[in-house]
């Protein structure tokens, strides 16, 4: 039986159905309070300064970079952390090494909020 052959009792819906776009009234958003945003930006400045110290050391010292890479190949994460601490940082990053590079996560907790401020640096030394 074809669609057109059906009995006239078959209910057909209109071709266009437009439900209410906003069936419930929207609540107004609270006024923006930039205090946490400003604190996060201020914390990120010190994290960026620490990240810059590490990256500058890696960019300017071939022996430092080679030691980092050798320790990474040998999976000596604690040795890498100690080398990076010696650069003179106020915030020591969480370090993750991979076969093709290093990830440094500088984070700073904001006391009055569960959120964190992060600066993440990914550096590669190999392409697979």
CSV table of N, CA, C and O in Angstrom, one decimal, residues 11-128:
chain,number,residue,atom,x,y,z
A,11,UNK,N,-4.1,10.6,10.0
A,11,UNK,CA,-3.9,12.0,10.4
A,11,UNK,C,-2.5,12.4,9.9
A,11,UNK,O,-1.5,11.8,10.1
A,12,UNK,N,-2.4,13.5,9.2
A,12,UNK,CA,-1.2,14.0,8.7
A,12,UNK,C,-0.8,15.3,9.4
A,12,UNK,O,-1.7,16.2,9.6
A,13,UNK,N,0.4,15.4,9.8
A,13,UNK,CA,0.9,16.5,10.6
A,13,UNK,C,1.2,17.7,9.6
A,13,UNK,O,1.5,17.4,8.4
A,14,UNK,N,1.1,18.9,10.0
A,14,UNK,CA,1.5,20.0,9.1
A,14,UNK,C,3.0,19.9,8.8
A,14,UNK,O,3.8,19.3,9.5
A,15,UNK,N,3.3,20.4,7.6
A,15,UNK,CA,4.7,20.3,7.2
A,15,UNK,C,5.6,21.0,8.0
A,15,UNK,O,6.8,20.6,8.2
A,16,UNK,N,5.2,22.1,8.6
A,16,UNK,CA,6.1,22.9,9.4
A,16,UNK,C,5.6,22.9,10.9
A,16,UNK,O,4.4,23.3,11.1
A,17,UNK,N,6.4,22.6,11.8
A,17,UNK,CA,6.0,22.6,13.2
A,17,UNK,C,7.0,23.5,13.9
A,17,UNK,O,8.2,23.3,13.9
A,18,UNK,N,6.5,24.5,14.5
A,18,UNK,CA,7.3,25.5,15.2
A,18,UNK,C,7.0,25.6,16.7
A,18,UNK,O,6.0,26.2,17.1
A,19,UNK,N,7.7,24.8,17.5
A,19,UNK,CA,7.4,24.9,18.9
A,19,UNK,C,7.9,26.3,19.5
A,19,UNK,O,8.6,27.0,18.8
A,20,UNK,N,7.4,26.6,20.6
A,20,UNK,CA,7.8,27.9,21.3
A,20,UNK,C,9.3,27.8,21.5
A,20,UNK,O,9.9,26.8,22.0
A,21,UNK,N,10.0,28.8,21.1
A,21,UNK,CA,11.4,28.9,21.2
A,21,UNK,C,11.8,28.9,22.7
A,21,UNK,O,12.7,28.3,23.1
A,22,UNK,N,11.2,29.8,23.4
A,22,UNK,CA,11.4,29.9,24.8
A,22,UNK,C,10.1,29.7,25.6
A,22,UNK,O,9.4,30.6,25.9
A,23,UNK,N,9.8,28.4,25.9
A,23,UNK,CA,8.6,28.2,26.6
A,23,UNK,C,8.5,28.7,28.0
A,23,UNK,O,7.5,28.9,28.6
A,24,UNK,N,9.7,28.9,28.6
A,24,UNK,CA,9.8,29.4,30.0
A,24,UNK,C,10.5,30.7,30.0
A,24,UNK,O,11.5,30.9,29.3
A,25,UNK,N,10.1,31.6,30.8
A,25,UNK,CA,10.9,32.9,30.8
A,25,UNK,C,12.3,32.7,31.4
A,25,UNK,O,12.5,31.9,32.3
A,26,UNK,N,13.2,33.4,30.7
A,26,UNK,CA,14.6,33.2,31.2
A,26,UNK,C,14.8,34.1,32.4
A,26,UNK,O,14.4,35.2,32.4
A,27,UNK,N,15.6,33.6,33.3
A,27,UNK,CA,16.0,34.4,34.5
A,27,UNK,C,17.1,35.3,34.1
A,27,UNK,O,18.0,35.0,33.2
A,28,UNK,N,17.1,36.5,34.6
A,28,UNK,CA,18.2,37.4,34.3
A,28,UNK,C,19.5,37.0,34.9
A,28,UNK,O,19.5,36.4,35.9
A,29,UNK,N,20.6,37.2,34.1
A,29,UNK,CA,21.9,36.8,34.6
A,29,UNK,C,22.3,37.8,35.7
A,29,UNK,O,22.0,39.0,35.7
A,30,UNK,N,23.1,37.3,36.7
A,30,UNK,CA,23.6,38.2,37.7
A,30,UNK,C,24.6,39.2,37.1
A,30,UNK,O,25.2,38.9,36.1
A,31,UNK,N,24.7,40.3,37.8
A,31,UNK,CA,25.7,41.3,37.3
A,31,UNK,C,27.1,40.7,37.4
A,31,UNK,O,27.4,40.0,38.3
A,32,UNK,N,28.0,40.9,36.4
A,32,UNK,CA,29.3,40.4,36.4
A,32,UNK,C,30.1,40.9,37.6
A,32,UNK,O,30.1,42.1,37.9
A,33,UNK,N,30.8,40.0,38.3
A,33,UNK,CA,31.7,40.3,39.3
A,33,UNK,C,33.1,39.9,38.9
A,33,UNK,O,33.4,38.7,38.9
A,34,UNK,N,34.0,40.8,38.5
A,34,UNK,CA,35.3,40.5,38.0
A,34,UNK,C,36.3,40.2,39.0
A,34,UNK,O,37.5,39.9,38.6
A,35,UNK,N,36.0,40.1,40.3
A,35,UNK,CA,37.0,39.9,41.3
A,35,UNK,C,37.8,38.6,41.2
A,35,UNK,O,39.0,38.6,41.2
A,36,UNK,N,37.1,37.5,40.9
A,36,UNK,CA,37.8,36.2,40.7
A,36,UNK,C,38.6,36.2,39.4
A,36,UNK,O,39.7,35.7,39.4
A,37,UNK,N,38.0,36.8,38.4
A,37,UNK,CA,38.7,36.9,37.1
A,37,UNK,C,40.0,37.7,37.2
A,37,UNK,O,41.1,37.3,36.7
A,38,UNK,N,40.0,38.8,38.0
A,38,UNK,CA,41.1,39.6,38.2
A,38,UNK,C,42.2,38.9,39.0
A,38,UNK,O,43.4,38.9,38.7
A,39,UNK,N,41.7,38.2,40.0
A,39,UNK,CA,42.7,37.4,40.9
A,39,UNK,C,43.3,36.3,40.1
A,39,UNK,O,44.5,36.1,40.2
A,40,UNK,N,42.6,35.7,39.2
A,40,UNK,CA,43.1,34.6,38.4
A,40,UNK,C,44.2,35.2,37.4
A,40,UNK,O,45.2,34.6,37.2
A,41,UNK,N,43.9,36.4,36.8
A,41,UNK,CA,44.8,37.0,35.9
A,41,UNK,C,46.1,37.4,36.7
A,41,UNK,O,47.2,37.3,36.1
A,42,UNK,N,45.9,37.9,37.9
A,42,UNK,CA,47.1,38.3,38.7
A,42,UNK,C,48.0,37.0,39.0
A,42,UNK,O,49.2,37.1,38.9
A,43,UNK,N,47.3,35.9,39.4
A,43,UNK,CA,48.1,34.7,39.7
A,43,UNK,C,48.8,34.2,38.4
A,43,UNK,O,49.9,33.7,38.5
A,44,UNK,N,48.1,34.3,37.3
A,44,UNK,CA,48.7,33.8,36.0
A,44,UNK,C,50.0,34.6,35.7
A,44,UNK,O,50.9,34.0,35.0
A,45,UNK,N,50.1,35.8,36.1
A,45,UNK,CA,51.3,36.6,35.8
A,45,UNK,C,52.5,36.0,36.4
A,45,UNK,O,53.6,35.8,35.8
A,46,UNK,N,52.4,35.5,37.7
A,46,UNK,CA,53.6,34.9,38.3
A,46,UNK,C,53.8,33.5,37.7
A,46,UNK,O,55.0,33.1,37.6
A,47,UNK,N,52.8,32.8,37.3
A,47,UNK,CA,52.9,31.5,36.7
A,47,UNK,C,53.6,31.7,35.3
A,47,UNK,O,54.5,30.9,35.0
A,48,UNK,N,53.2,32.7,34.6
A,48,UNK,CA,53.9,33.0,33.3
A,48,UNK,C,55.4,33.3,33.5
A,48,UNK,O,56.2,33.0,32.7
A,49,UNK,N,55.7,34.1,34.5
A,49,UNK,CA,57.1,34.4,34.8
A,49,UNK,C,57.9,33.2,35.1
A,49,UNK,O,59.0,33.0,34.6
A,50,UNK,N,57.4,32.2,35.9
A,50,UNK,CA,58.1,31.0,36.1
A,50,UNK,C,58.2,30.2,34.9
A,50,UNK,O,59.3,29.6,34.6
A,51,UNK,N,57.1,30.1,34.1
A,51,UNK,CA,57.2,29.3,32.8
A,51,UNK,C,58.3,29.9,31.9
A,51,UNK,O,59.0,29.2,31.2
A,52,UNK,N,58.3,31.3,31.9
A,52,UNK,CA,59.3,31.9,31.0
A,52,UNK,C,60.7,31.6,31.5
A,52,UNK,O,61.6,31.4,30.6
A,53,UNK,N,61.0,31.6,32.8
A,53,UNK,CA,62.3,31.2,33.3
A,53,UNK,C,62.7,29.8,32.8
A,53,UNK,O,63.9,29.7,32.3
A,54,UNK,N,61.8,28.9,32.9
A,54,UNK,CA,62.2,27.5,32.4
A,54,UNK,C,62.4,27.5,30.9
A,54,UNK,O,63.4,26.9,30.5
A,55,UNK,N,61.5,28.0,30.2
A,55,UNK,CA,61.6,28.0,28.7
A,55,UNK,C,62.9,28.8,28.3
A,55,UNK,O,63.6,28.3,27.4
A,56,UNK,N,63.2,29.8,28.9
A,56,UNK,CA,64.4,30.6,28.6
A,56,UNK,C,65.7,29.8,28.8
A,56,UNK,O,66.6,29.7,28.0
A,57,UNK,N,65.7,29.0,30.0
A,57,UNK,CA,66.8,28.2,30.3
A,57,UNK,C,66.9,27.0,29.3
A,57,UNK,O,68.0,26.7,28.8
A,58,UNK,N,65.8,26.5,28.9
A,58,UNK,CA,65.9,25.4,27.9
A,58,UNK,C,66.3,25.9,26.5
A,58,UNK,O,67.0,25.3,25.8
A,59,UNK,N,65.9,27.1,26.2
A,59,UNK,CA,66.2,27.7,24.9
A,59,UNK,C,67.6,28.2,24.8
A,59,UNK,O,68.2,28.2,23.7
A,60,UNK,N,68.2,28.6,25.9
A,60,UNK,CA,69.6,29.1,25.9
A,60,UNK,C,70.7,28.1,26.3
A,60,UNK,O,71.8,28.4,26.0
A,61,UNK,N,70.3,27.0,26.8
A,61,UNK,CA,71.3,26.1,27.3
A,61,UNK,C,71.2,24.7,26.6
A,61,UNK,O,70.2,23.9,27.0
A,62,UNK,N,72.1,24.4,25.7
A,62,UNK,CA,72.0,23.1,25.0
A,62,UNK,C,72.2,22.0,26.0
A,62,UNK,O,71.6,20.9,26.0
A,63,UNK,N,73.2,22.2,27.0
A,63,UNK,CA,73.5,21.1,27.9
A,63,UNK,C,72.3,20.8,28.9
A,63,UNK,O,72.0,19.7,29.2
A,64,UNK,N,71.6,21.9,29.3
A,64,UNK,CA,70.4,21.7,30.1
A,64,UNK,C,69.3,21.0,29.4
A,64,UNK,O,68.7,20.0,29.9
A,65,UNK,N,69.1,21.4,28.2
A,65,UNK,CA,68.0,20.7,27.4
A,65,UNK,C,68.4,19.2,27.1
A,65,UNK,O,67.5,18.4,27.2
A,66,UNK,N,69.7,19.0,26.8
A,66,UNK,CA,70.1,17.6,26.6
A,66,UNK,C,69.9,16.8,27.9
A,66,UNK,O,69.5,15.6,27.8
A,67,UNK,N,70.2,17.3,29.0
A,67,UNK,CA,70.0,16.6,30.3
A,67,UNK,C,68.6,16.3,30.5
A,67,UNK,O,68.2,15.2,31.0
A,68,UNK,N,67.7,17.2,30.2
A,68,UNK,CA,66.3,17.0,30.4
A,68,UNK,C,65.8,15.9,29.4
A,68,UNK,O,65.1,14.9,29.9
A,69,UNK,N,66.2,15.9,28.2
A,69,UNK,CA,65.8,14.9,27.2
A,69,UNK,C,66.4,13.5,27.6
A,69,UNK,O,65.7,12.5,27.5
A,70,UNK,N,67.6,13.4,28.1
A,70,UNK,CA,68.2,12.2,28.5
A,70,UNK,C,67.5,11.6,29.7
A,70,UNK,O,67.2,10.4,29.7
A,71,UNK,N,67.2,12.4,30.6
A,71,UNK,CA,66.4,12.0,31.8
A,71,UNK,C,65.0,11.5,31.4
A,71,UNK,O,64.5,10.5,31.9
A,72,UNK,N,64.4,12.2,30.4
A,72,UNK,CA,63.1,11.8,29.9
A,72,UNK,C,63.1,10.4,29.2
A,72,UNK,O,62.3,9.6,29.4
A,73,UNK,N,64.2,10.2,28.4
A,73,UNK,CA,64.3,8.9,27.8
A,73,UNK,C,64.5,7.8,28.8
A,73,UNK,O,64.1,6.6,28.5
A,74,UNK,N,65.1,8.1,29.9
A,74,UNK,CA,65.3,7.1,31.0
A,74,UNK,C,64.2,7.0,32.0
A,74,UNK,O,64.3,6.4,33.0
A,75,UNK,N,63.1,7.8,31.7
A,75,UNK,CA,61.9,7.9,32.6
A,75,UNK,C,62.3,8.3,34.0
A,75,UNK,O,61.7,7.8,35.0
A,76,UNK,N,63.2,9.3,34.1
A,76,UNK,CA,63.6,9.8,35.4
A,76,UNK,C,62.9,11.1,35.7
A,76,UNK,O,63.5,12.2,35.6
A,77,UNK,N,61.6,11.0,36.0
A,77,UNK,CA,60.8,12.2,36.2
A,77,UNK,C,61.3,13.0,37.4
A,77,UNK,O,61.3,14.3,37.3
A,78,UNK,N,61.6,12.4,38.4
A,78,UNK,CA,62.1,13.1,39.6
A,78,UNK,C,63.4,13.9,39.3
A,78,UNK,O,63.5,15.0,39.9
A,79,UNK,N,64.2,13.4,38.5
A,79,UNK,CA,65.5,14.1,38.1
A,79,UNK,C,65.1,15.3,37.3
A,79,UNK,O,65.7,16.4,37.5
A,80,UNK,N,64.2,15.2,36.4
A,80,UNK,CA,63.7,16.4,35.6
A,80,UNK,C,63.1,17.4,36.5
A,80,UNK,O,63.4,18.6,36.4
A,81,UNK,N,62.3,17.0,37.5
A,81,UNK,CA,61.7,18.0,38.4
A,81,UNK,C,62.8,18.7,39.2
A,81,UNK,O,62.7,19.9,39.4
A,82,UNK,N,63.8,18.0,39.7
A,82,UNK,CA,64.9,18.6,40.4
A,82,UNK,C,65.6,19.6,39.6
A,82,UNK,O,66.0,20.7,40.0
A,83,UNK,N,65.9,19.3,38.3
A,83,UNK,CA,66.6,20.2,37.4
A,83,UNK,C,65.8,21.4,37.2
A,83,UNK,O,66.3,22.5,37.2
A,84,UNK,N,64.5,21.3,37.0
A,84,UNK,CA,63.6,22.5,36.8
A,84,UNK,C,63.5,23.3,38.0
A,84,UNK,O,63.5,24.5,38.0
A,85,UNK,N,63.5,22.7,39.2
A,85,UNK,CA,63.4,23.4,40.5
A,85,UNK,C,64.7,24.3,40.6
A,85,UNK,O,64.6,25.4,41.1
A,86,UNK,N,65.8,23.9,40.1
A,86,UNK,CA,67.1,24.6,40.3
A,86,UNK,C,67.1,25.9,39.4
A,86,UNK,O,68.0,26.7,39.6
A,87,UNK,N,66.1,26.0,38.5
A,87,UNK,CA,66.1,27.3,37.7
A,87,UNK,C,65.7,28.5,38.6
A,87,UNK,O,66.0,29.6,38.2
A,88,UNK,N,65.1,28.2,39.7
A,88,UNK,CA,64.7,29.3,40.6
A,88,UNK,C,63.3,29.7,40.5
A,88,UNK,O,63.0,30.9,40.3
A,89,UNK,N,62.4,28.8,40.6
A,89,UNK,CA,60.9,29.0,40.4
A,89,UNK,C,60.2,29.2,41.7
A,89,UNK,O,60.6,28.6,42.7
A,90,UNK,N,59.2,30.0,41.7
A,90,UNK,CA,58.3,30.1,42.9
A,90,UNK,C,57.2,29.0,42.9
A,90,UNK,O,56.8,28.6,44.0
A,91,UNK,N,56.8,28.6,41.7
A,91,UNK,CA,55.8,27.5,41.6
A,91,UNK,C,56.5,26.4,40.7
A,91,UNK,O,56.8,26.6,39.6
A,92,UNK,N,56.6,25.3,41.3
A,92,UNK,CA,57.2,24.1,40.6
A,92,UNK,C,56.1,23.4,39.8
A,92,UNK,O,55.0,23.1,40.4
A,93,UNK,N,56.2,23.3,38.5
A,93,UNK,CA,55.2,22.7,37.7
A,93,UNK,C,55.0,21.2,37.9
A,93,UNK,O,56.0,20.5,38.3
A,94,UNK,N,53.8,20.7,37.6
A,94,UNK,CA,53.6,19.2,37.5
A,94,UNK,C,54.2,18.9,36.1
A,94,UNK,O,53.8,19.5,35.1
A,95,UNK,N,55.0,17.9,36.1
A,95,UNK,CA,55.7,17.5,34.8
A,95,UNK,C,55.2,16.2,34.4
A,95,UNK,O,55.1,15.2,35.1
A,96,UNK,N,55.0,16.1,33.1
A,96,UNK,CA,54.7,14.8,32.4
A,96,UNK,C,55.5,14.7,31.2
A,96,UNK,O,55.6,15.6,30.3
A,97,UNK,N,56.3,13.6,31.1
A,97,UNK,CA,57.1,13.4,30.0
A,97,UNK,C,56.5,12.3,29.1
A,97,UNK,O,55.8,11.4,29.5
A,98,UNK,N,56.7,12.5,27.8
A,98,UNK,CA,56.2,11.6,26.8
A,98,UNK,C,57.4,11.3,25.9
A,98,UNK,O,58.4,12.0,25.9
A,99,UNK,N,57.3,10.3,25.0
A,99,UNK,CA,58.4,10.0,24.1
A,99,UNK,C,58.7,11.2,23.2
A,99,UNK,O,59.9,11.3,22.7
A,100,UNK,N,57.8,12.1,22.9
A,100,UNK,CA,58.1,13.2,22.0
A,100,UNK,C,58.2,14.5,22.6
A,100,UNK,O,58.3,15.5,21.9
A,101,UNK,N,58.1,14.7,24.0
A,101,UNK,CA,58.2,16.0,24.5
A,101,UNK,C,57.9,16.0,26.0
A,101,UNK,O,57.9,15.0,26.7
A,102,UNK,N,57.7,17.2,26.5
A,102,UNK,CA,57.4,17.4,27.9
A,102,UNK,C,56.3,18.4,28.1
A,102,UNK,O,56.1,19.3,27.3
A,103,UNK,N,55.5,18.1,29.1
A,103,UNK,CA,54.4,19.0,29.5
A,103,UNK,C,54.6,19.5,30.9
A,103,UNK,O,54.8,18.7,31.8
A,104,UNK,N,54.5,20.8,31.0
A,104,UNK,CA,54.7,21.4,32.4
A,104,UNK,C,53.4,22.2,32.7
A,104,UNK,O,53.0,23.1,31.9
A,105,UNK,N,52.8,21.8,33.8
A,105,UNK,CA,51.5,22.4,34.2
A,105,UNK,C,51.8,23.2,35.5
A,105,UNK,O,52.0,22.7,36.5
A,106,UNK,N,51.9,24.6,35.3
A,106,UNK,CA,52.0,25.5,36.4
A,106,UNK,C,50.6,25.8,36.9
A,106,UNK,O,49.8,26.3,36.1
A,107,UNK,N,50.3,25.5,38.1
A,107,UNK,CA,49.0,25.9,38.6
A,107,UNK,C,49.1,26.5,40.0
A,107,UNK,O,50.0,26.4,40.7
A,108,UNK,N,48.1,27.3,40.2
A,108,UNK,CA,48.0,28.1,41.5
A,108,UNK,C,46.6,28.0,41.9
A,108,UNK,O,45.6,28.4,41.2
A,109,UNK,N,46.4,27.5,43.1
A,109,UNK,CA,45.0,27.4,43.7
A,109,UNK,C,44.5,28.8,44.1
A,109,UNK,O,45.3,29.6,44.7
A,110,UNK,N,43.2,29.0,43.9
A,110,UNK,CA,42.6,30.2,44.4
A,110,UNK,C,41.9,29.8,45.7
A,110,UNK,O,41.0,28.9,45.7
A,111,UNK,N,42.2,30.4,46.8
A,111,UNK,CA,41.7,29.9,48.1
A,111,UNK,C,40.2,29.9,48.2
A,111,UNK,O,39.6,28.9,48.7
A,112,UNK,N,39.5,30.9,47.9
A,112,UNK,CA,38.1,31.0,48.1
A,112,UNK,C,37.2,30.4,47.0
A,112,UNK,O,36.0,30.5,47.0
A,113,UNK,N,37.9,29.7,46.1
A,113,UNK,CA,37.1,29.1,45.0
A,113,UNK,C,37.7,27.7,44.7
A,113,UNK,O,38.9,27.5,44.8
A,114,UNK,N,36.9,26.8,44.2
A,114,UNK,CA,37.4,25.5,43.8
A,114,UNK,C,38.2,25.5,42.5
A,114,UNK,O,38.9,24.6,42.2
A,115,UNK,N,38.1,26.6,41.8
A,115,UNK,CA,38.8,26.7,40.5
A,115,UNK,C,40.3,27.0,40.6
A,115,UNK,O,40.8,27.5,41.6
A,116,UNK,N,41.1,26.6,39.6
A,116,UNK,CA,42.5,26.8,39.6
A,116,UNK,C,42.8,27.8,38.4
A,116,UNK,O,42.1,27.9,37.5
A,117,UNK,N,44.1,28.3,38.5
A,117,UNK,CA,44.6,29.1,37.4
A,117,UNK,C,45.8,28.2,36.9
A,117,UNK,O,46.7,27.8,37.7
A,118,UNK,N,45.8,28.0,35.6
A,118,UNK,CA,46.8,27.1,35.0
A,118,UNK,C,47.5,27.8,33.9
A,118,UNK,O,46.9,28.5,33.1
A,119,UNK,N,48.8,27.5,33.8
A,119,UNK,CA,49.6,27.9,32.6
A,119,UNK,C,50.3,26.6,32.2
A,119,UNK,O,51.0,26.0,33.0
A,120,UNK,N,50.0,26.1,31.0
A,120,UNK,CA,50.5,24.8,30.5
A,120,UNK,C,51.4,25.1,29.4
A,120,UNK,O,51.1,25.7,28.4
A,121,UNK,N,52.6,24.5,29.5
A,121,UNK,CA,53.6,24.6,28.4
A,121,UNK,C,53.9,23.2,27.9
A,121,UNK,O,54.1,22.3,28.6
A,122,UNK,N,53.7,23.1,26.6
A,122,UNK,CA,54.1,21.8,25.9
A,122,UNK,C,55.2,22.0,25.0
A,122,UNK,O,55.2,22.9,24.1
A,123,UNK,N,56.3,21.3,25.2
A,123,UNK,CA,57.5,21.4,24.3
A,123,UNK,C,57.8,20.1,23.7
A,123,UNK,O,57.7,19.0,24.4
A,124,UNK,N,58.1,20.1,22.4
A,124,UNK,CA,58.3,18.8,21.7
A,124,UNK,C,59.8,18.7,21.3
A,124,UNK,O,60.4,19.7,20.9
A,125,UNK,N,60.3,17.5,21.3
A,125,UNK,CA,61.6,17.3,20.7
A,125,UNK,C,61.7,16.2,19.7
A,125,UNK,O,62.7,15.9,19.1
A,126,UNK,N,60.5,15.6,19.4
A,126,UNK,CA,60.5,14.6,18.4
A,126,UNK,C,59.1,14.6,17.8
A,126,UNK,O,58.1,14.9,18.5
A,127,UNK,N,59.0,14.2,16.6
A,127,UNK,CA,57.8,14.0,15.9
A,127,UNK,C,57.6,12.6,15.4
A,127,UNK,O,58.5,12.1,14.7
A,128,UNK,N,56.6,11.9,15.8
A,128,UNK,CA,56.3,10.6,15.4
A,128,UNK,C,55.4,10.6,14.2
A,128,UNK,O,54.5,11.3,14.0
